[in-house]
Structures are given as structure tokens and as C-alpha cells.
Amino acid sequence: MTERSAAPPEGSDGTSPAGSRGRPISRKSLLRAAVAAGAVPLVAGGGVALARDTGSDGIPPALTPACDDGDGPTHEQMEGPYFKPNSPLRTSLVTSGTPGTPLTVSGYVFGRACKPLSGVLLDFWQADANGAYDMAGFAFRGHQFTDRNGAFTLTTVVAGLYPGRTRHIHVKAQAPGQRVLTTQLYFPGEPRNNTDALYDPALLMNVRAAGSGRQGTFDFVLDVARTPDPTDPPTDPPGTGWKAGTSYRAGDRVTYDGVTYRCLQAHSAIAGWEPPQVPALWERG
């Protein structure tokens, strides 16, 4: 797909001043105003720390009704040639001996109504510290689900460089029963940001130094009207039929709408993640 170009910035972060042109006051506008007042710390790369960065109570940041920073949900980007389905279920892509600069990325996933979305599937993949993708196995690949507060945490290393691209992390995000958002996250202050044709400043993480590593933050806004309500499966098949609330192990087989599926990753089933909806967890056959 063709990537959209960023519009000429009107503010330091590419948004219009608060309230101008009839737009609602966006979260970025409020954060920018807080910085001017000295209420919010700046982070590496010239970005603005997210609201949660000022405390450690684990409560999602308060957002404005628009919840879109004046430019709609999180921007989409191309998948690229290195995506592989069926990644492992895990929040850490590294071990104690993995080379590279340690990086932790955390954040929240919201719908357009500014409510955090639980159970969102986030599938991450990236290059290693040398700029190479593992196409034979699943190194630096993994998926996870947001918790009941809509939060996620990814433990990895700073992605390496390879010809033609700046540093980035790929991600697919899907709320239960909704379409998949495919996008990429970028690092502030990278020289190649100016020459990468895909780079989008709206997808910059906030990144700060943390000991010998780095900490990044990013909040996704999905094109979901509200927090999906838990619903029962459309059918309640007996015996081996798929059922929400059941703990499945890799290799388990179920039927759903007359089709047999094999479990790829151990998980606890939730409504909205019926086998046809989550190929990372189930395959036909």
C-alpha cells in the first residue's frame, strides 16, 4: 500500500494549536500546553512524555473526548516483506544473553471513545541489533494481548539498521472482532528518519535513557467506536466445540461453525477471539 505523507507541521508535534479550525482540544495539545507550563518533562528526541510517565500508579492517562490527537486513529503502514504468522505468545523477545541495547516499550491501546481496549492482539516483529530478520525461526517475533486496563509491555532491544530504512518496529494490532491495524513504530533523533520514504513522525515513540538501556512509550488509537462488550459465542457447540473461558493448550483441537481448528499457542479463550478471527492462535485442520 502507498504510505501517506505527513502534512506540514503547524505545531511542534504536527498538530494545530488547541481549539483552532474548530477542532476539539487534542491530547497532544494539552501535553504541549503542560510542557509550556513546566508540568510535563521532555524526553529524549524532543518528544513529550505521556501522562503516565509522570507517575507510577498504573492508571491509564486521562484523554480528551476526541482521543485522536487531531489526525484520526493511529496511522497505518505497509507490512513489509518480513512478516511471519504464528509468532510465539510472549512479551519478551530477548534472553539474558541477547546482544543489543535493551529496550522496553510500554503503552495503552484505546478506541475512539477514549476507553482502553482489553484483549487487543499485538503482534510485534523487528530486526535484530545487526539489522537482520529471522526468517527461519521466530527470533524477535512475538504476540501478546493487552490487559484489562488496555496496557501492554514489550521487552526487546533497539532494532538495528539495514539498507534503505531507519530504525523501526513492526506491529499488527487487532481488537476482538475488529479489523487489523498494521503499522510501524519509529525512534526519535535518528538521522535516517529524514531519508526513509516510509517514516511517519506521527508514529514516533517517546524514548528516554534508562541505565544501560532505553524505555519507549507509545499509545495506539484503533478505529473502534467503543470498548467491545463481552458477548457469548454465536453458538454453544457441545463436546469439543470452542468455548470462551476455556484454557487451551498447543495441539488441542476444537470445532467452530463446523470447521476443525488446531491450537497453536496456549491461551485462555475470550469472546471475540473465535478461531477464525485469530490465525496467530488457531489454524484450520
mmCIF file of N, CA and C in Angstrom, residues 229-280:
data_model
loop_
_atom_site.group_PDB
_atom_site.id
_atom_site.type_symbol
_atom_site.label_atom_id
_atom_site.label_comp_id
_atom_site.label_asym_id
_atom_site.label_seq_id
_atom_site.Cartn_x
_atom_site.Cartn_y
_atom_site.Cartn_z
ATOM 1 N N ASP A 229 -18.059 -4.933 24.075
ATOM 2 C CA ASP A 229 -18.689 -5.601 25.206
ATOM 3 C C ASP A 229 -18.480 -7.100 25.092
ATOM 4 N N PRO A 230 -18.207 -7.759 26.221
ATOM 5 C CA PRO A 230 -18.098 -9.222 26.147
ATOM 6 C C PRO A 230 -19.403 -9.810 25.649
ATOM 7 N N THR A 231 -19.327 -10.736 24.723
ATOM 8 C CA THR A 231 -20.514 -11.397 24.190
ATOM 9 C C THR A 231 -20.287 -12.894 24.190
ATOM 10 N N ASP A 232 -21.372 -13.644 24.218
ATOM 11 C CA ASP A 232 -21.261 -15.085 24.130
ATOM 12 C C ASP A 232 -20.915 -15.472 22.705
ATOM 13 N N PRO A 233 -20.285 -16.612 22.512
ATOM 14 C CA PRO A 233 -20.046 -17.068 21.147
ATOM 15 C C PRO A 233 -21.373 -17.197 20.412
ATOM 16 N N PRO A 234 -21.383 -17.069 19.087
ATOM 17 C CA PRO A 234 -22.642 -17.155 18.354
ATOM 18 C C PRO A 234 -23.317 -18.517 18.501
ATOM 19 N N THR A 235 -22.572 -19.539 18.779
ATOM 20 C CA THR A 235 -23.138 -20.857 19.035
ATOM 21 C C THR A 235 -22.488 -21.432 20.277
ATOM 22 N N ASP A 236 -23.125 -22.395 20.886
ATOM 23 C CA ASP A 236 -22.571 -23.046 22.069
ATOM 24 C C ASP A 236 -22.465 -24.541 21.774
ATOM 25 N N PRO A 237 -21.514 -24.910 20.897
ATOM 26 C CA PRO A 237 -21.438 -26.302 20.467
ATOM 27 C C PRO A 237 -21.009 -27.206 21.615
ATOM 28 N N PRO A 238 -21.529 -28.411 21.664
ATOM 29 C CA PRO A 238 -21.180 -29.340 22.748
ATOM 30 C C PRO A 238 -19.833 -30.006 22.501
ATOM 31 N N GLY A 239 -19.386 -30.757 23.477
ATOM 32 C CA GLY A 239 -18.187 -31.589 23.316
ATOM 33 C C GLY A 239 -16.946 -30.783 23.048
ATOM 34 N N THR A 240 -16.370 -30.946 21.857
ATOM 35 C CA THR A 240 -15.096 -30.322 21.516
ATOM 36 C C THR A 240 -15.279 -28.946 20.894
ATOM 37 N N GLY A 241 -16.465 -28.380 20.964
ATOM 38 C CA GLY A 241 -16.683 -27.061 20.383
ATOM 39 C C GLY A 241 -15.937 -25.983 21.140
ATOM 40 N N TRP A 242 -15.458 -24.967 20.396
ATOM 41 C CA TRP A 242 -14.747 -23.838 21.025
ATOM 42 C C TRP A 242 -15.664 -23.132 21.998
ATOM 43 N N LYS A 243 -15.131 -22.694 23.136
ATOM 44 C CA LYS A 243 -15.947 -22.004 24.141
ATOM 45 C C LYS A 243 -15.121 -20.969 24.868
ATOM 46 N N ALA A 244 -15.638 -19.746 24.968
ATOM 47 C CA ALA A 244 -14.954 -18.686 25.704
ATOM 48 C C ALA A 244 -14.768 -19.095 27.157
ATOM 49 N N GLY A 245 -13.615 -18.709 27.730
ATOM 50 C CA GLY A 245 -13.306 -19.040 29.113
ATOM 51 C C GLY A 245 -12.560 -20.346 29.284
ATOM 52 N N THR A 246 -12.395 -21.094 28.194
ATOM 53 C CA THR A 246 -11.682 -22.366 28.253
ATOM 54 C C THR A 246 -10.185 -22.148 28.083
ATOM 55 N N SER A 247 -9.381 -22.871 28.855
ATOM 56 C CA SER A 247 -7.928 -22.820 28.704
ATOM 57 C C SER A 247 -7.511 -23.884 27.698
ATOM 58 N N TYR A 248 -6.890 -23.442 26.605
ATOM 59 C CA TYR A 248 -6.456 -24.370 25.562
ATOM 60 C C TYR A 248 -4.939 -24.494 25.567
ATOM 61 N N ARG A 249 -4.477 -25.685 25.200
ATOM 62 C CA ARG A 249 -3.049 -25.947 25.090
ATOM 63 C C ARG A 249 -2.688 -26.139 23.619
ATOM 64 N N ALA A 250 -1.417 -25.894 23.292
ATOM 65 C CA ALA A 250 -0.965 -26.109 21.923
ATOM 66 C C ALA A 250 -1.250 -27.546 21.512
ATOM 67 N N GLY A 251 -1.863 -27.719 20.353
ATOM 68 C CA GLY A 251 -2.204 -29.041 19.863
ATOM 69 C C GLY A 251 -3.656 -29.420 20.076
ATOM 70 N N ASP A 252 -4.357 -28.720 20.993
ATOM 71 C CA ASP A 252 -5.774 -29.007 21.202
ATOM 72 C C ASP A 252 -6.554 -28.740 19.923
ATOM 73 N N ARG A 253 -7.580 -29.557 19.684
ATOM 74 C CA ARG A 253 -8.428 -29.369 18.512
ATOM 75 C C ARG A 253 -9.855 -29.071 18.946
ATOM 76 N N VAL A 254 -10.493 -28.138 18.243
ATOM 77 C CA VAL A 254 -11.871 -27.774 18.519
ATOM 78 C C VAL A 254 -12.608 -27.656 17.185
ATOM 79 N N THR A 255 -13.934 -27.626 17.281
ATOM 80 C CA THR A 255 -14.740 -27.309 16.111
ATOM 81 C C THR A 255 -15.430 -25.980 16.344
ATOM 82 N N TYR A 256 -15.564 -25.225 15.263
ATOM 83 C CA TYR A 256 -16.264 -23.946 15.344
ATOM 84 C C TYR A 256 -16.975 -23.731 14.016
ATOM 85 N N ASP A 257 -18.296 -23.560 14.078
ATOM 86 C CA ASP A 257 -19.111 -23.417 12.866
ATOM 87 C C ASP A 257 -18.850 -24.558 11.883
ATOM 88 N N GLY A 258 -18.661 -25.759 12.440
ATOM 89 C CA GLY A 258 -18.491 -26.934 11.607
ATOM 90 C C GLY A 258 -17.102 -27.148 11.055
ATOM 91 N N VAL A 259 -16.155 -26.293 11.420
ATOM 92 C CA VAL A 259 -14.776 -26.390 10.941
ATOM 93 C C VAL A 259 -13.870 -26.779 12.103
ATOM 94 N N THR A 260 -12.898 -27.653 11.840
ATOM 95 C CA THR A 260 -11.951 -28.073 12.879
ATOM 96 C C THR A 260 -10.730 -27.165 12.875
ATOM 97 N N TYR A 261 -10.272 -26.786 14.072
ATOM 98 C CA TYR A 261 -9.095 -25.926 14.236
ATOM 99 C C TYR A 261 -8.142 -26.573 15.234
ATOM 100 N N ARG A 262 -6.840 -26.343 15.024
ATOM 101 C CA ARG A 262 -5.808 -26.810 15.951
ATOM 102 C C ARG A 262 -5.185 -25.623 16.651
ATOM 103 N N CYS A 263 -5.033 -25.704 17.975
ATOM 104 C CA CYS A 263 -4.473 -24.615 18.774
ATOM 105 C C CYS A 263 -2.956 -24.526 18.549
ATOM 106 N N LEU A 264 -2.471 -23.324 18.260
ATOM 107 C CA LEU A 264 -1.046 -23.103 18.017
ATOM 108 C C LEU A 264 -0.312 -22.604 19.259
ATOM 109 N N GLN A 265 -1.024 -21.869 20.123
ATOM 110 C CA GLN A 265 -0.405 -21.294 21.317
ATOM 111 C C GLN A 265 -1.337 -21.475 22.501
ATOM 112 N N ALA A 266 -0.787 -21.872 23.641
ATOM 113 C CA ALA A 266 -1.600 -22.000 24.851
ATOM 114 C C ALA A 266 -2.183 -20.642 25.225
ATOM 115 N N HIS A 267 -3.474 -20.612 25.561
ATOM 116 C CA HIS A 267 -4.116 -19.355 25.922
ATOM 117 C C HIS A 267 -5.468 -19.654 26.562
ATOM 118 N N SER A 268 -6.044 -18.625 27.184
ATOM 119 C CA SER A 268 -7.393 -18.712 27.716
ATOM 120 C C SER A 268 -8.315 -17.983 26.752
ATOM 121 N N ALA A 269 -9.295 -18.664 26.219
ATOM 122 C CA ALA A 269 -10.150 -18.107 25.167
ATOM 123 C C ALA A 269 -11.046 -17.012 25.718
ATOM 124 N N ILE A 270 -11.238 -15.966 24.917
ATOM 125 C CA ILE A 270 -12.154 -14.886 25.278
ATOM 126 C C ILE A 270 -13.082 -14.628 24.096
ATOM 127 N N ALA A 271 -14.276 -14.125 24.392
ATOM 128 C CA ALA A 271 -15.222 -13.795 23.338
ATOM 129 C C ALA A 271 -14.615 -12.751 22.416
ATOM 130 N N GLY A 272 -14.785 -12.935 21.126
ATOM 131 C CA GLY A 272 -14.188 -12.038 20.144
ATOM 132 C C GLY A 272 -12.964 -12.632 19.501
ATOM 133 N N TRP A 273 -12.382 -13.655 20.148
ATOM 134 C CA TRP A 273 -11.205 -14.322 19.583
ATOM 135 C C TRP A 273 -11.556 -15.745 19.168
ATOM 136 N N GLU A 274 -12.700 -15.909 18.496
ATOM 137 C CA GLU A 274 -13.072 -17.204 17.951
ATOM 138 C C GLU A 274 -12.016 -17.631 16.934
ATOM 139 N N PRO A 275 -11.806 -18.932 16.745
ATOM 140 C CA PRO A 275 -10.706 -19.417 15.890
ATOM 141 C C PRO A 275 -10.554 -18.730 14.542
ATOM 142 N N PRO A 276 -11.637 -18.440 13.801
ATOM 143 C CA PRO A 276 -11.422 -17.780 12.505
ATOM 144 C C PRO A 276 -10.838 -16.374 12.624
ATOM 145 N N GLN A 277 -10.969 -15.768 13.809
ATOM 146 C CA GLN A 277 -10.541 -14.376 13.997
ATOM 147 C C GLN A 277 -9.068 -14.233 14.339
ATOM 148 N N VAL A 278 -8.440 -15.304 14.840
ATOM 149 C CA VAL A 278 -7.073 -15.179 15.363
ATOM 150 C C VAL A 278 -6.159 -16.269 14.789
ATOM 151 N N PRO A 279 -5.673 -16.086 13.570
ATOM 152 C CA PRO A 279 -4.771 -17.076 12.981
ATOM 153 C C PRO A 279 -3.461 -17.243 13.746
ATOM 154 N N ALA A 280 -3.124 -16.303 14.634
ATOM 155 C CA ALA A 280 -1.931 -16.475 15.453
ATOM 156 C C ALA A 280 -2.139 -17.557 16.502
#
